[in-house]
Amino acid sequence: MTRLLVLRLSALGDVIHTIPAVVSLKARNDITWVVEAPYAELVESVAGVQTIPVRMKKWTRDPRAGIDAIARMRTVDTSIDFQGLIKSAVLGFLSGARTRYGFDRNAIKEKPALLFANRHIPVDTTRHVIDQNLQLAGVPAGEGSWSEFPVPVNGCENAIVLLPGAGKPNKIWPHFRELAKRIPGALAVWGPGERELAEATGARLAPPTNLRELAGILRQARVVIGGDTGPLHLADALGTKVIGLYGPTDPRRNGPYHQPAHVIDRFRSTKSMESISVEEVMNTLERVLAE
Protein backbone atom coordinates (compact mmCIF):
# COMPACT_ATOMS: atom_id res chain seq x y z
CA MET A 1 0.00 0.00 0.00
CA THR A 2 1.38 3.39 -1.05
CA ARG A 3 2.09 5.95 1.66
CA LEU A 4 0.42 9.03 0.21
CA LEU A 5 0.68 12.64 1.38
CA VAL A 6 -2.32 14.81 0.52
CA LEU A 7 -1.74 18.56 0.36
CA ARG A 8 -4.78 20.84 0.68
CA LEU A 9 -4.16 23.30 3.47
CA SER A 10 -7.27 25.50 3.38
CA ALA A 11 -9.84 27.02 3.19
CA LEU A 12 -13.01 25.37 4.48
CA GLY A 13 -14.83 25.11 1.14
CA ASP A 14 -11.70 23.89 -0.64
CA VAL A 15 -11.06 21.25 2.00
CA ILE A 16 -14.65 20.03 1.59
CA HIS A 17 -14.16 19.93 -2.18
CA THR A 18 -11.12 17.68 -1.75
CA ILE A 19 -12.78 15.08 0.50
CA PRO A 20 -14.52 13.06 -2.28
CA ALA A 21 -11.19 12.38 -4.00
CA VAL A 22 -9.36 11.55 -0.77
CA VAL A 23 -12.06 9.13 0.37
CA SER A 24 -11.68 7.19 -2.90
CA LEU A 25 -7.89 7.25 -2.65
CA LYS A 26 -8.09 5.53 0.76
CA ALA A 27 -8.88 2.20 -0.86
CA ARG A 28 -5.32 1.73 -2.15
CA ASN A 29 -3.27 4.17 -0.10
CA ASP A 30 -2.21 4.88 3.47
CA ILE A 31 -3.07 8.59 3.55
CA THR A 32 -1.77 11.46 5.62
CA TRP A 33 -3.36 14.85 4.92
CA VAL A 34 -1.49 18.10 5.59
CA VAL A 35 -4.13 20.67 6.51
CA GLU A 36 -4.44 23.89 8.50
CA ALA A 37 -5.12 23.07 12.14
CA PRO A 38 -8.72 24.41 12.31
CA TYR A 39 -9.80 21.83 9.71
CA ALA A 40 -7.92 18.79 11.04
CA GLU A 41 -10.86 17.43 13.06
CA LEU A 42 -13.16 17.76 10.03
CA VAL A 43 -10.73 15.85 7.82
CA GLU A 44 -10.14 13.09 10.37
CA SER A 45 -13.84 12.64 11.10
CA VAL A 46 -15.32 12.92 7.61
CA ALA A 47 -12.53 11.64 5.34
CA GLY A 48 -11.28 9.12 7.90
CA VAL A 49 -7.59 9.79 7.38
CA GLN A 50 -4.79 10.89 9.68
CA THR A 51 -3.67 14.51 9.50
CA ILE A 52 -0.62 16.66 10.04
CA PRO A 53 -2.09 19.94 11.34
CA VAL A 54 -0.10 23.02 10.35
CA ARG A 55 -0.28 26.76 10.92
CA MET A 56 1.48 28.29 7.92
CA LYS A 57 1.16 31.91 9.10
CA LYS A 58 3.05 30.96 12.26
CA TRP A 59 5.74 29.33 10.14
CA THR A 60 6.37 32.57 8.26
CA ARG A 61 7.08 34.29 11.60
CA ASP A 62 9.09 31.42 13.03
CA PRO A 63 10.39 28.88 10.45
CA ARG A 64 11.40 26.53 13.27
CA ALA A 65 7.72 26.02 14.08
CA GLY A 66 7.33 23.72 11.08
CA ILE A 67 10.28 21.40 11.72
CA ASP A 68 8.28 18.73 13.55
CA ALA A 69 5.51 18.76 10.97
CA ILE A 70 7.96 18.41 8.08
CA ALA A 71 9.68 15.54 9.88
CA ARG A 72 6.32 13.76 10.09
CA MET A 73 5.87 14.20 6.35
CA ARG A 74 9.14 12.48 5.52
CA THR A 75 7.67 8.98 5.66
CA VAL A 76 5.74 9.00 2.38
CA ASP A 77 6.30 7.58 -1.10
CA THR A 78 4.02 9.90 -3.06
CA SER A 79 2.43 13.32 -2.67
CA ILE A 80 -0.55 14.88 -4.41
CA ASP A 81 -1.04 18.64 -4.31
CA PHE A 82 -4.70 19.61 -4.60
CA GLN A 83 -3.94 23.26 -3.82
CA GLY A 84 -1.58 24.28 -6.58
CA LEU A 85 0.23 26.99 -4.63
CA ILE A 86 3.94 27.42 -4.05
CA LYS A 87 3.58 26.74 -0.32
CA SER A 88 1.74 23.45 -0.81
CA ALA A 89 4.06 22.32 -3.61
CA VAL A 90 7.14 23.08 -1.51
CA LEU A 91 5.76 20.92 1.30
CA GLY A 92 5.44 18.05 -1.15
CA PHE A 93 9.06 18.54 -2.18
CA LEU A 94 10.26 18.77 1.43
CA SER A 95 8.41 15.56 2.26
CA GLY A 96 10.94 13.65 0.21
CA ALA A 97 8.23 11.94 -1.83
CA ARG A 98 9.79 10.50 -4.97
CA THR A 99 6.58 10.91 -6.96
CA ARG A 100 4.84 14.27 -6.63
CA TYR A 101 1.54 14.86 -8.44
CA GLY A 102 0.13 18.29 -9.20
CA PHE A 103 -2.01 20.17 -11.70
CA ASP A 104 -0.52 20.99 -15.10
CA ARG A 105 0.27 24.48 -16.32
CA ASN A 106 -3.28 25.20 -17.49
CA ALA A 107 -4.86 24.43 -14.12
CA ILE A 108 -2.30 25.29 -11.46
CA LYS A 109 -2.87 28.51 -9.49
CA GLU A 110 0.77 29.60 -9.09
CA LYS A 111 3.01 28.66 -12.02
CA PRO A 112 6.26 28.39 -9.99
CA ALA A 113 4.63 25.52 -8.10
CA LEU A 114 5.18 23.43 -11.25
CA LEU A 115 8.87 23.23 -10.34
CA PHE A 116 8.21 21.15 -7.24
CA ALA A 117 6.04 18.44 -8.81
CA ASN A 118 7.29 15.80 -11.23
CA ARG A 119 3.92 14.52 -12.45
CA HIS A 120 1.75 17.25 -14.01
CA ILE A 121 -1.85 16.16 -14.58
CA PRO A 122 -4.21 17.93 -17.03
CA VAL A 123 -7.78 18.52 -15.86
CA ASP A 124 -10.85 20.15 -17.39
CA THR A 125 -10.88 23.61 -15.85
CA THR A 126 -14.43 24.28 -17.08
CA ARG A 127 -15.76 21.68 -14.63
CA HIS A 128 -16.49 21.99 -10.92
CA VAL A 129 -13.43 21.99 -8.66
CA ILE A 130 -14.57 18.69 -7.12
CA ASP A 131 -14.44 17.10 -10.58
CA GLN A 132 -11.02 18.64 -11.20
CA ASN A 133 -9.76 17.11 -7.96
CA LEU A 134 -11.14 13.72 -8.98
CA GLN A 135 -9.37 14.02 -12.32
CA LEU A 136 -6.10 14.91 -10.60
CA ALA A 137 -6.42 11.86 -8.36
CA GLY A 138 -7.69 9.59 -11.13
CA VAL A 139 -10.55 8.25 -9.00
CA PRO A 140 -14.37 8.33 -8.84
CA ALA A 141 -16.07 10.37 -6.14
CA GLY A 142 -16.17 8.90 -2.64
CA GLU A 143 -18.66 9.71 0.10
CA GLY A 144 -17.34 11.15 3.34
CA SER A 145 -18.75 10.12 6.72
CA TRP A 146 -20.69 13.27 7.52
CA SER A 147 -23.24 11.86 9.94
CA GLU A 148 -21.10 11.92 13.09
CA PHE A 149 -19.46 15.32 12.58
CA PRO A 150 -22.27 17.84 13.30
CA VAL A 151 -23.09 18.73 16.90
CA PRO A 152 -26.73 19.87 17.37
CA VAL A 153 -27.27 23.38 18.72
CA ASN A 154 -30.45 23.95 20.73
CA GLY A 155 -32.74 26.71 19.56
CA CYS A 156 -31.46 26.69 15.99
CA GLU A 157 -33.58 23.89 14.57
CA ASN A 158 -35.55 24.16 11.32
CA ALA A 159 -34.47 27.75 10.59
CA ILE A 160 -33.90 29.63 7.37
CA VAL A 161 -30.19 30.31 7.83
CA LEU A 162 -28.50 33.41 6.40
CA LEU A 163 -24.74 33.56 5.76
CA PRO A 164 -23.93 37.29 5.51
CA GLY A 165 -20.16 36.83 5.70
CA ALA A 166 -17.70 35.91 2.97
CA GLY A 167 -13.97 35.50 2.55
CA LYS A 168 -13.72 38.49 0.20
CA PRO A 169 -15.70 41.76 0.24
CA ASN A 170 -16.90 41.35 -3.36
CA LYS A 171 -18.62 38.06 -2.39
CA ILE A 172 -20.80 39.77 0.25
CA TRP A 173 -24.44 40.26 -0.72
CA PRO A 174 -25.53 43.70 0.55
CA HIS A 175 -29.28 43.02 0.87
CA PHE A 176 -29.46 40.53 3.75
CA ARG A 177 -31.16 43.06 6.05
CA GLU A 178 -34.05 43.54 3.63
CA LEU A 179 -34.26 39.78 3.09
CA ALA A 180 -34.40 39.10 6.84
CA LYS A 181 -37.43 41.38 7.12
CA ARG A 182 -39.22 39.07 4.68
CA ILE A 183 -38.36 35.84 6.54
CA PRO A 184 -39.80 35.59 10.07
CA GLY A 185 -37.34 33.90 12.43
CA ALA A 186 -34.42 33.96 10.00
CA LEU A 187 -31.14 33.01 11.70
CA ALA A 188 -27.88 34.80 10.90
CA VAL A 189 -24.83 32.57 11.29
CA TRP A 190 -21.41 34.14 11.68
CA GLY A 191 -17.75 33.24 12.05
CA PRO A 192 -14.61 35.03 13.21
CA GLY A 193 -14.79 38.75 12.47
CA GLU A 194 -18.36 38.53 11.14
CA ARG A 195 -20.50 39.28 14.19
CA GLU A 196 -21.18 42.93 13.29
CA LEU A 197 -22.11 41.89 9.77
CA ALA A 198 -24.55 39.32 11.16
CA GLU A 199 -26.04 41.81 13.63
CA ALA A 200 -26.56 44.30 10.81
CA THR A 201 -28.98 41.89 9.10
CA GLY A 202 -31.48 42.39 11.94
CA ALA A 203 -32.10 38.64 11.95
CA ARG A 204 -31.98 36.41 14.99
CA LEU A 205 -28.32 35.89 15.85
CA ALA A 206 -26.82 32.42 16.11
CA PRO A 207 -24.52 31.75 19.08
CA PRO A 208 -20.75 31.55 18.62
CA THR A 209 -19.85 28.14 17.20
CA ASN A 210 -16.93 25.89 16.56
CA LEU A 211 -16.83 24.02 13.25
CA ARG A 212 -18.80 21.03 14.48
CA GLU A 213 -21.49 23.25 15.99
CA LEU A 214 -21.66 25.25 12.77
CA ALA A 215 -22.21 21.96 10.94
CA GLY A 216 -24.96 21.16 13.45
CA ILE A 217 -26.83 24.39 12.76
CA LEU A 218 -26.50 23.94 9.01
CA ARG A 219 -27.65 20.34 9.17
CA GLN A 220 -30.74 21.34 11.17
CA ALA A 221 -31.67 24.18 8.79
CA ARG A 222 -34.57 24.17 6.35
CA VAL A 223 -32.59 26.20 3.82
CA VAL A 224 -29.20 27.96 3.93
CA ILE A 225 -28.76 31.16 1.89
CA GLY A 226 -25.34 32.63 1.20
CA GLY A 227 -22.60 33.49 -1.23
CA ASP A 228 -19.61 31.44 -2.31
CA THR A 229 -18.43 30.60 1.22
CA GLY A 230 -17.20 27.58 3.15
CA PRO A 231 -20.40 27.28 5.23
CA LEU A 232 -22.53 27.16 2.06
CA HIS A 233 -20.44 24.26 0.74
CA LEU A 234 -20.58 22.61 4.16
CA ALA A 235 -24.38 22.80 4.14
CA ASP A 236 -24.46 21.32 0.64
CA ALA A 237 -22.17 18.46 1.68
CA LEU A 238 -24.42 17.79 4.69
CA GLY A 239 -27.45 17.43 2.41
CA THR A 240 -29.23 20.62 3.49
CA LYS A 241 -31.05 22.67 0.86
CA VAL A 242 -29.08 25.77 -0.12
CA ILE A 243 -29.45 28.87 -2.25
CA GLY A 244 -26.14 30.13 -3.61
CA LEU A 245 -25.68 33.81 -4.51
CA TYR A 246 -22.91 34.17 -7.08
CA GLY A 247 -21.43 37.32 -8.57
CA PRO A 248 -17.64 37.40 -8.98
CA THR A 249 -17.13 33.61 -8.93
CA ASP A 250 -18.33 31.01 -11.41
CA PRO A 251 -20.89 28.59 -9.94
CA ARG A 252 -19.99 26.04 -12.61
CA ARG A 253 -16.63 25.77 -10.86
CA ASN A 254 -17.43 26.82 -7.28
CA GLY A 255 -21.16 26.38 -6.88
CA PRO A 256 -22.96 24.00 -4.50
CA TYR A 257 -21.92 20.71 -6.09
CA HIS A 258 -25.07 18.74 -5.31
CA GLN A 259 -27.52 21.57 -6.03
CA PRO A 260 -26.43 23.45 -9.17
CA ALA A 261 -30.05 24.46 -9.88
CA HIS A 262 -30.23 26.33 -6.56
CA VAL A 263 -27.96 29.17 -7.70
CA ILE A 264 -28.67 32.78 -8.62
CA ASP A 265 -25.88 33.49 -11.08
CA ARG A 266 -24.50 36.89 -12.03
CA PHE A 267 -21.08 35.63 -13.10
CA ARG A 268 -22.13 35.56 -16.75
CA SER A 269 -23.64 39.05 -16.63
CA THR A 270 -22.82 41.79 -14.12
CA LYS A 271 -20.47 39.77 -11.86
CA SER A 272 -21.91 41.94 -9.09
CA MET A 273 -23.61 40.71 -5.92
CA GLU A 274 -25.44 44.05 -5.77
CA SER A 275 -27.44 43.12 -8.87
CA ILE A 276 -29.10 40.12 -7.17
CA SER A 277 -32.48 41.36 -5.96
CA VAL A 278 -34.29 40.41 -2.77
CA GLU A 279 -37.36 39.51 -4.83
CA GLU A 280 -35.31 37.04 -6.86
CA VAL A 281 -33.99 35.40 -3.69
CA MET A 282 -37.50 35.18 -2.23
CA ASN A 283 -38.85 33.59 -5.41
CA THR A 284 -36.02 31.07 -5.35
CA LEU A 285 -36.64 30.35 -1.67
CA GLU A 286 -40.31 29.60 -2.35
CA ARG A 287 -39.31 27.22 -5.14
CA VAL A 288 -36.69 25.43 -3.06
CA LEU A 289 -39.01 25.04 -0.06
CA ALA A 290 -41.66 23.53 -2.31
CA GLU A 291 -39.34 20.86 -3.74
XYZ file of N, CA, C and O in Angstrom, residues 72-191:
480
model
N 7.403 14.738 10.179
C 6.318 13.756 10.093
C 5.948 13.456 8.647
O 5.468 12.362 8.328
N 6.171 14.416 7.762
C 5.872 14.198 6.350
C 6.876 13.264 5.671
O 6.558 12.638 4.659
N 8.057 13.173 6.222
C 9.139 12.482 5.524
C 9.068 10.965 5.719
O 10.062 10.301 6.000
N 7.869 10.426 5.567
C 7.674 8.977 5.657
C 6.861 8.472 4.477
O 6.391 7.336 4.495
N 6.678 9.321 3.454
C 5.743 8.998 2.379
C 6.477 8.637 1.084
O 7.655 8.971 0.902
N 5.765 7.950 0.215
C 6.300 7.583 -1.098
C 5.877 8.585 -2.171
O 6.625 8.875 -3.101
N 4.649 9.100 -2.013
C 4.024 9.904 -3.061
C 3.274 11.065 -2.421
O 2.731 10.931 -1.326
N 3.253 12.199 -3.115
C 2.431 13.324 -2.669
C 1.510 13.746 -3.797
O 1.806 13.536 -4.979
N 0.380 14.338 -3.422
C -0.546 14.883 -4.411
C -1.031 16.238 -3.908
O -1.564 16.350 -2.810
N -0.768 17.260 -4.703
C -1.035 18.642 -4.309
C -2.340 19.112 -4.941
O -2.390 19.427 -6.125
N -3.405 19.152 -4.131
C -4.703 19.611 -4.602
C -4.836 21.128 -4.548
O -5.853 21.665 -4.983
N -3.834 21.817 -4.004
C -3.938 23.263 -3.816
C -3.327 24.050 -4.964
O -3.870 25.066 -5.383
N -2.190 23.621 -5.438
C -1.577 24.280 -6.579
C -0.913 25.598 -6.270
O -0.744 26.444 -7.151
N -0.494 25.788 -5.026
C 0.232 26.986 -4.631
C 1.690 26.641 -4.346
O 2.033 25.479 -4.106
N 2.527 27.656 -4.326
C 3.941 27.416 -4.047
C 4.112 26.766 -2.684
O 4.867 25.810 -2.527
N 3.387 27.253 -1.665
C 3.583 26.740 -0.315
C 3.199 25.272 -0.207
O 3.867 24.499 0.492
N 2.133 24.858 -0.877
C 1.742 23.448 -0.810
C 2.700 22.584 -1.622
O 3.071 21.483 -1.198
N 3.130 23.079 -2.782
C 4.062 22.317 -3.610
C 5.412 22.140 -2.920
O 6.032 21.074 -3.006
N 5.866 23.177 -2.231
C 7.139 23.083 -1.506
C 7.054 22.024 -0.413
O 8.006 21.263 -0.189
N 5.919 21.943 0.269
C 5.760 20.920 1.300
C 5.859 19.523 0.704
O 6.463 18.620 1.298
N 5.291 19.339 -0.482
C 5.437 18.048 -1.154
C 6.880 17.727 -1.455
O 7.339 16.583 -1.275
N 7.631 18.731 -1.886
C 9.060 18.537 -2.179
C 9.834 18.225 -0.901
O 10.674 17.313 -0.858
N 9.542 18.980 0.166
C 10.257 18.770 1.428
C 9.918 17.435 2.078
O 10.690 16.929 2.902
N 8.789 16.850 1.690
C 8.410 15.559 2.262
C 9.352 14.437 1.821
O 9.384 13.379 2.443
N 10.064 14.684 0.733
C 10.940 13.646 0.211
C 10.237 12.638 -0.670
O 10.844 11.647 -1.093
N 8.963 12.857 -0.963
C 8.226 11.942 -1.832
C 8.893 11.871 -3.199
O 9.168 12.897 -3.822
N 9.128 10.658 -3.674
C 9.788 10.499 -4.965
C 8.856 10.860 -6.114
O 9.297 11.360 -7.150
N 7.573 10.580 -5.935
C 6.577 10.909 -6.960
C 5.673 11.996 -6.400
O 5.064 11.824 -5.349
N 5.575 13.115 -7.135
C 4.838 14.267 -6.633
C 3.865 14.756 -7.718
O 4.284 15.340 -8.718
N 2.582 14.491 -7.476
C 1.544 14.859 -8.441
C 1.043 16.276 -8.185
O 0.913 16.715 -7.045
N 0.725 16.967 -9.285
C 0.125 18.288 -9.197
C -0.587 18.625 -10.491
O -0.481 17.891 -11.487
N -1.317 19.727 -10.491
C -2.009 20.169 -11.697
C -0.997 20.602 -12.757
O 0.120 21.034 -12.436
N -1.403 20.524 -14.033
C -0.524 20.991 -15.097
C -0.599 22.512 -15.219
O -1.315 23.183 -14.470
N 0.126 23.036 -16.177
C 0.269 24.484 -16.324
C -1.069 25.195 -16.535
O -1.247 26.332 -16.094
N -2.011 24.546 -17.186
C -3.280 25.196 -17.492
C -4.214 25.292 -16.289
O -5.164 26.063 -16.301
N -3.945 24.481 -15.254
C -4.863 24.433 -14.117
C -4.257 24.925 -12.818
O -4.994 25.283 -11.896
N -2.944 24.955 -12.731
C -2.304 25.294 -11.457
C -2.473 26.778 -11.150
O -2.523 27.624 -12.057
N -2.601 27.118 -9.879
C -2.867 28.506 -9.489
C -1.610 29.372 -9.560
O -1.667 30.522 -9.991
N -0.489 28.842 -9.077
C 0.767 29.602 -9.093
C 1.783 28.822 -9.916
O 2.221 27.736 -9.530
N 2.167 29.378 -11.070
C 3.011 28.656 -12.022
C 4.338 28.167 -11.438
O 4.798 27.067 -11.783
N 5.001 28.917 -10.545
C 6.259 28.390 -9.987
C 6.085 27.079 -9.228
O 7.046 26.336 -9.045
N 4.874 26.780 -8.802
C 4.629 25.517 -8.102
C 4.906 24.319 -8.991
O 5.156 23.208 -8.502
N 4.881 24.518 -10.316
C 5.185 23.429 -11.248
C 6.577 22.849 -11.015
O 6.816 21.667 -11.262
N 7.492 23.665 -10.529
C 8.874 23.233 -10.344
C 9.018 22.153 -9.286
O 9.998 21.400 -9.287
N 8.060 22.049 -8.376
C 8.211 21.146 -7.240
C 7.449 19.831 -7.408
O 7.555 18.955 -6.564
N 6.707 19.703 -8.502
C 6.036 18.436 -8.809
C 6.740 17.791 -9.997
O 7.325 18.481 -10.837
N 6.691 16.479 -10.082
C 7.286 15.802 -11.233
C 6.269 14.986 -12.037
O 6.629 14.267 -12.948
N 5.000 15.107 -11.670
C 3.916 14.524 -12.450
C 2.826 15.589 -12.585
O 2.149 15.918 -11.618
N 2.680 16.148 -13.786
C 1.754 17.251 -14.008
C 0.520 16.725 -14.739
O 0.606 16.276 -15.881
N -0.643 16.802 -14.087
C -1.851 16.164 -14.577
C -2.807 17.200 -15.175
O -3.197 18.159 -14.496
N -3.214 17.016 -16.442
C -4.209 17.935 -17.029
C -5.607 17.629 -16.515
O -5.975 16.468 -16.316
N -6.382 18.674 -16.271
C -7.780 18.524 -15.863
C -8.619 19.508 -16.664
O -8.098 20.461 -17.244
N -9.912 19.268 -16.680
C -10.852 20.145 -17.391
C -11.235 21.297 -16.478
O -12.047 21.144 -15.560
N -10.670 22.459 -16.732
C -10.880 23.614 -15.849
C -12.256 24.250 -16.009
O -12.595 25.173 -15.263
N -13.060 23.773 -16.952
C -14.427 24.281 -17.076
C -15.376 23.546 -16.132
O -16.531 23.959 -15.978
N -14.902 22.474 -15.508
C -15.760 21.684 -14.633
C -15.628 22.143 -13.177
O -14.733 22.927 -12.828
N -16.513 21.639 -12.336
C -16.492 21.988 -10.919
C -15.164 21.557 -10.306
O -14.540 20.577 -10.722
N -14.717 22.286 -9.284
C -13.429 21.994 -8.659
C -13.406 20.585 -8.060
O -12.350 19.944 -8.027
N -14.539 20.068 -7.599
C -14.572 18.686 -7.118
C -14.201 17.724 -8.248
O -13.407 16.789 -8.061
N -14.752 17.955 -9.436
C -14.438 17.102 -10.581
C -12.979 17.246 -10.992
O -12.336 16.267 -11.396
N -12.436 18.456 -10.888
C -11.024 18.644 -11.198
C -10.137 17.869 -10.217
O -9.135 17.255 -10.607
N -10.512 17.877 -8.948
C -9.755 17.110 -7.955
C -9.834 15.615 -8.230
O -8.841 14.888 -8.064
N -10.995 15.142 -8.639
C -11.144 13.720 -8.976
C -10.285 13.363 -10.183
O -9.680 12.281 -10.230
N -10.211 14.267 -11.159
C -9.365 14.023 -12.324
C -7.890 13.987 -11.933
O -7.130 13.146 -12.413
N -7.481 14.898 -11.065
C -6.096 14.906 -10.604
C -5.751 13.592 -9.915
O -4.670 13.027 -10.128
N -6.669 13.099 -9.106
C -6.416 11.861 -8.364
C -6.653 10.615 -9.193
O -6.186 9.530 -8.830
N -7.394 10.745 -10.290
C -7.690 9.592 -11.127
C -8.635 8.603 -10.478
O -8.492 7.389 -10.651
N -9.624 9.114 -9.737
C -10.549 8.250 -9.001
C -11.978 8.743 -9.167
O -12.207 9.903 -9.509
N -12.969 7.878 -8.923
C -14.368 8.331 -8.844
C -14.619 9.002 -7.508
O -13.805 8.894 -6.585
N -15.743 9.670 -7.382
C -16.066 10.369 -6.136
C -16.368 9.382 -5.022
O -17.041 8.375 -5.226
N -15.849 9.675 -3.830
C -16.169 8.905 -2.645
C -17.060 9.716 -1.725
O -17.109 10.947 -1.815
N -17.761 9.041 -0.833
C -18.657 9.712 0.105
C -18.013 9.784 1.483
O -17.648 8.765 2.054
N -17.875 10.980 2.001
C -17.341 11.146 3.344
C -18.358 10.735 4.398
O -19.558 10.631 4.124
N -17.878 10.516 5.604
C -18.746 10.120 6.720
C -19.189 11.367 7.478
O -18.602 11.738 8.496
N -20.250 12.002 6.975
C -20.687 13.272 7.525
C -21.580 13.132 8.748
O -21.740 14.075 9.514
N -22.172 11.974 8.950
C -23.243 11.858 9.939
C -22.798 12.127 11.369
O -23.574 12.645 12.182
N -21.556 11.781 11.710
C -21.096 11.920 13.089
C -20.423 13.257 13.384
O -20.098 13.550 14.530
N -20.214 14.077 12.368
C -19.459 15.316 12.578
C -20.286 16.441 13.206
O -19.827 17.096 14.145
N -21.518 16.690 12.742
C -22.268 17.839 13.299
C -22.647 17.645 14.767
O -22.979 16.538 15.198
N -22.609 18.715 15.515
C -23.085 18.732 16.898
C -24.334 19.612 16.951
O -24.267 20.796 16.619
N -25.500 19.070 17.343
C -26.735 19.870 17.374
C -26.617 21.074 18.305
O -25.959 21.014 19.346
N -27.260 22.161 17.923
C -27.272 23.384 18.721
C -28.729 23.711 19.049
O -29.531 23.964 18.144
N -29.072 23.702 20.317
C -30.445 23.948 20.734
C -30.912 25.350 20.348
O -30.158 26.323 20.435
N -32.154 25.427 19.916
C -32.745 26.713 19.561
C -32.509 27.136 18.129
O -32.970 28.206 17.713
N -31.789 26.319 17.379
C -31.460 26.687 15.994
C -32.080 25.733 14.981
O -31.712 25.739 13.805
N -33.007 24.902 15.431
C -33.582 23.891 14.571
C -34.557 24.482 13.546
O -35.267 25.438 13.830
N -34.532 23.901 12.353
C -35.548 24.164 11.320
C -35.620 25.632 10.905
O -36.687 26.145 10.567
N -34.502 26.321 10.924
C -34.473 27.751 10.588
C -34.110 27.964 9.123
O -33.512 27.105 8.467
N -34.477 29.134 8.617
C -33.900 29.631 7.369
C -32.626 30.348 7.772
O -32.659 31.359 8.476
N -31.482 29.810 7.380
C -30.188 30.313 7.828
C -29.604 31.266 6.788
O -29.568 30.956 5.586
N -29.149 32.414 7.250
C -28.498 33.406 6.400
C -27.005 33.413 6.697
O -26.586 33.367 7.854
N -26.206 33.502 5.642
C -24.744 33.561 5.762
C -24.279 34.907 5.210
O -23.898 35.015 4.042
N -24.280 35.960 6.027
C -23.932 37.287 5.508
C -22.435 37.484 5.256
O -22.051 38.388 4.522
N -21.598 36.660 5.855
C -20.161 36.830 5.700
C -19.627 36.181 4.434
O -20.303 35.398 3.768
N -18.376 36.511 4.113
C -17.697 35.915 2.965
C -16.207 36.177 3.116
O -15.787 37.104 3.818
N -15.425 35.368 2.442
C -13.972 35.496 2.547
C -13.428 36.752 1.887
O -12.363 37.232 2.256
N -14.158 37.282 0.898
C -13.722 38.491 0.204
C -14.898 39.464 0.133
O -16.046 39.055 -0.033
N -14.621 40.770 0.233
C -15.704 41.764 0.238
C -16.614 41.677 -0.985
O -17.823 41.916 -0.876
N -16.063 41.358 -2.152
C -16.899 41.348 -3.356
C -17.836 40.142 -3.419
O -18.678 40.044 -4.316
N -17.705 39.197 -2.459
C -18.624 38.064 -2.385
C -19.785 38.313 -1.410
O -20.668 37.476 -1.270
N -19.756 39.450 -0.730
C -20.800 39.765 0.248
C -22.031 40.334 -0.463
O -21.933 41.277 -1.248
N -23.184 39.744 -0.174
C -24.440 40.260 -0.722
C -24.959 41.362 0.193
O -25.138 41.147 1.396
N -25.226 42.561 -0.323
C -25.531 43.704 0.548
C -26.987 43.824 0.974
O -27.339 44.790 1.656
N -27.846 42.858 0.619
C -29.281 43.020 0.875
C -29.823 42.044 1.915
O -31.041 41.810 1.953
N -28.978 41.498 2.774
C -29.460 40.532 3.754
C -30.439 41.158 4.749
O -31.372 40.493 5.218
N -30.258 42.429 5.080
C -31.163 43.057 6.050
C -32.591 43.108 5.502
O -33.558 42.791 6.210
N -32.718 43.487 4.250
C -34.048 43.538 3.634
C -34.632 42.131 3.513
O -35.833 41.923 3.718
N -33.785 41.157 3.180
C -34.260 39.777 3.086
C -34.765 39.273 4.432
O -35.810 38.619 4.512
N -34.022 39.578 5.503
C -34.396 39.104 6.838
C -35.771 39.624 7.253
O -36.516 38.942 7.973
N -36.115 40.826 6.811
C -37.434 41.380 7.120
C -38.551 40.560 6.485
O -39.694 40.576 6.971
N -38.226 39.856 5.406
C -39.221 39.074 4.677
C -39.330 37.639 5.184
O -40.206 36.893 4.735
N -38.412 37.233 6.083
C -38.363 35.839 6.541
C -38.468 35.823 8.062
O -37.469 35.993 8.770
N -39.644 35.624 8.614
C -39.798 35.588 10.074
C -38.921 34.492 10.690
O -38.905 33.354 10.221
N -38.163 34.867 11.729
C -37.339 33.896 12.432
C -36.046 33.536 11.742
O -35.361 32.594 12.172
N -35.679 34.256 10.686
C -34.418 33.959 9.997
C -33.246 34.012 10.979
O -33.222 34.842 11.894
N -32.278 33.141 10.782
C -31.142 33.005 11.699
C -29.856 33.379 10.985
O -29.498 32.763 9.971
N -29.149 34.378 11.481
C -27.878 34.800 10.897
C -26.728 34.065 11.577
O -26.542 34.166 12.791
N -25.976 33.330 10.791
C -24.832 32.566 11.289
C -23.564 33.334 10.954
O -23.431 33.914 9.872
N -22.615 33.323 11.865
C -21.411 34.136 11.677
C -20.176 33.389 12.184
O -20.248 32.491 13.003
N -19.029 33.798 11.639
C -17.751 33.238 12.051
C -16.838 34.335 12.554
O -17.277 35.466 12.817
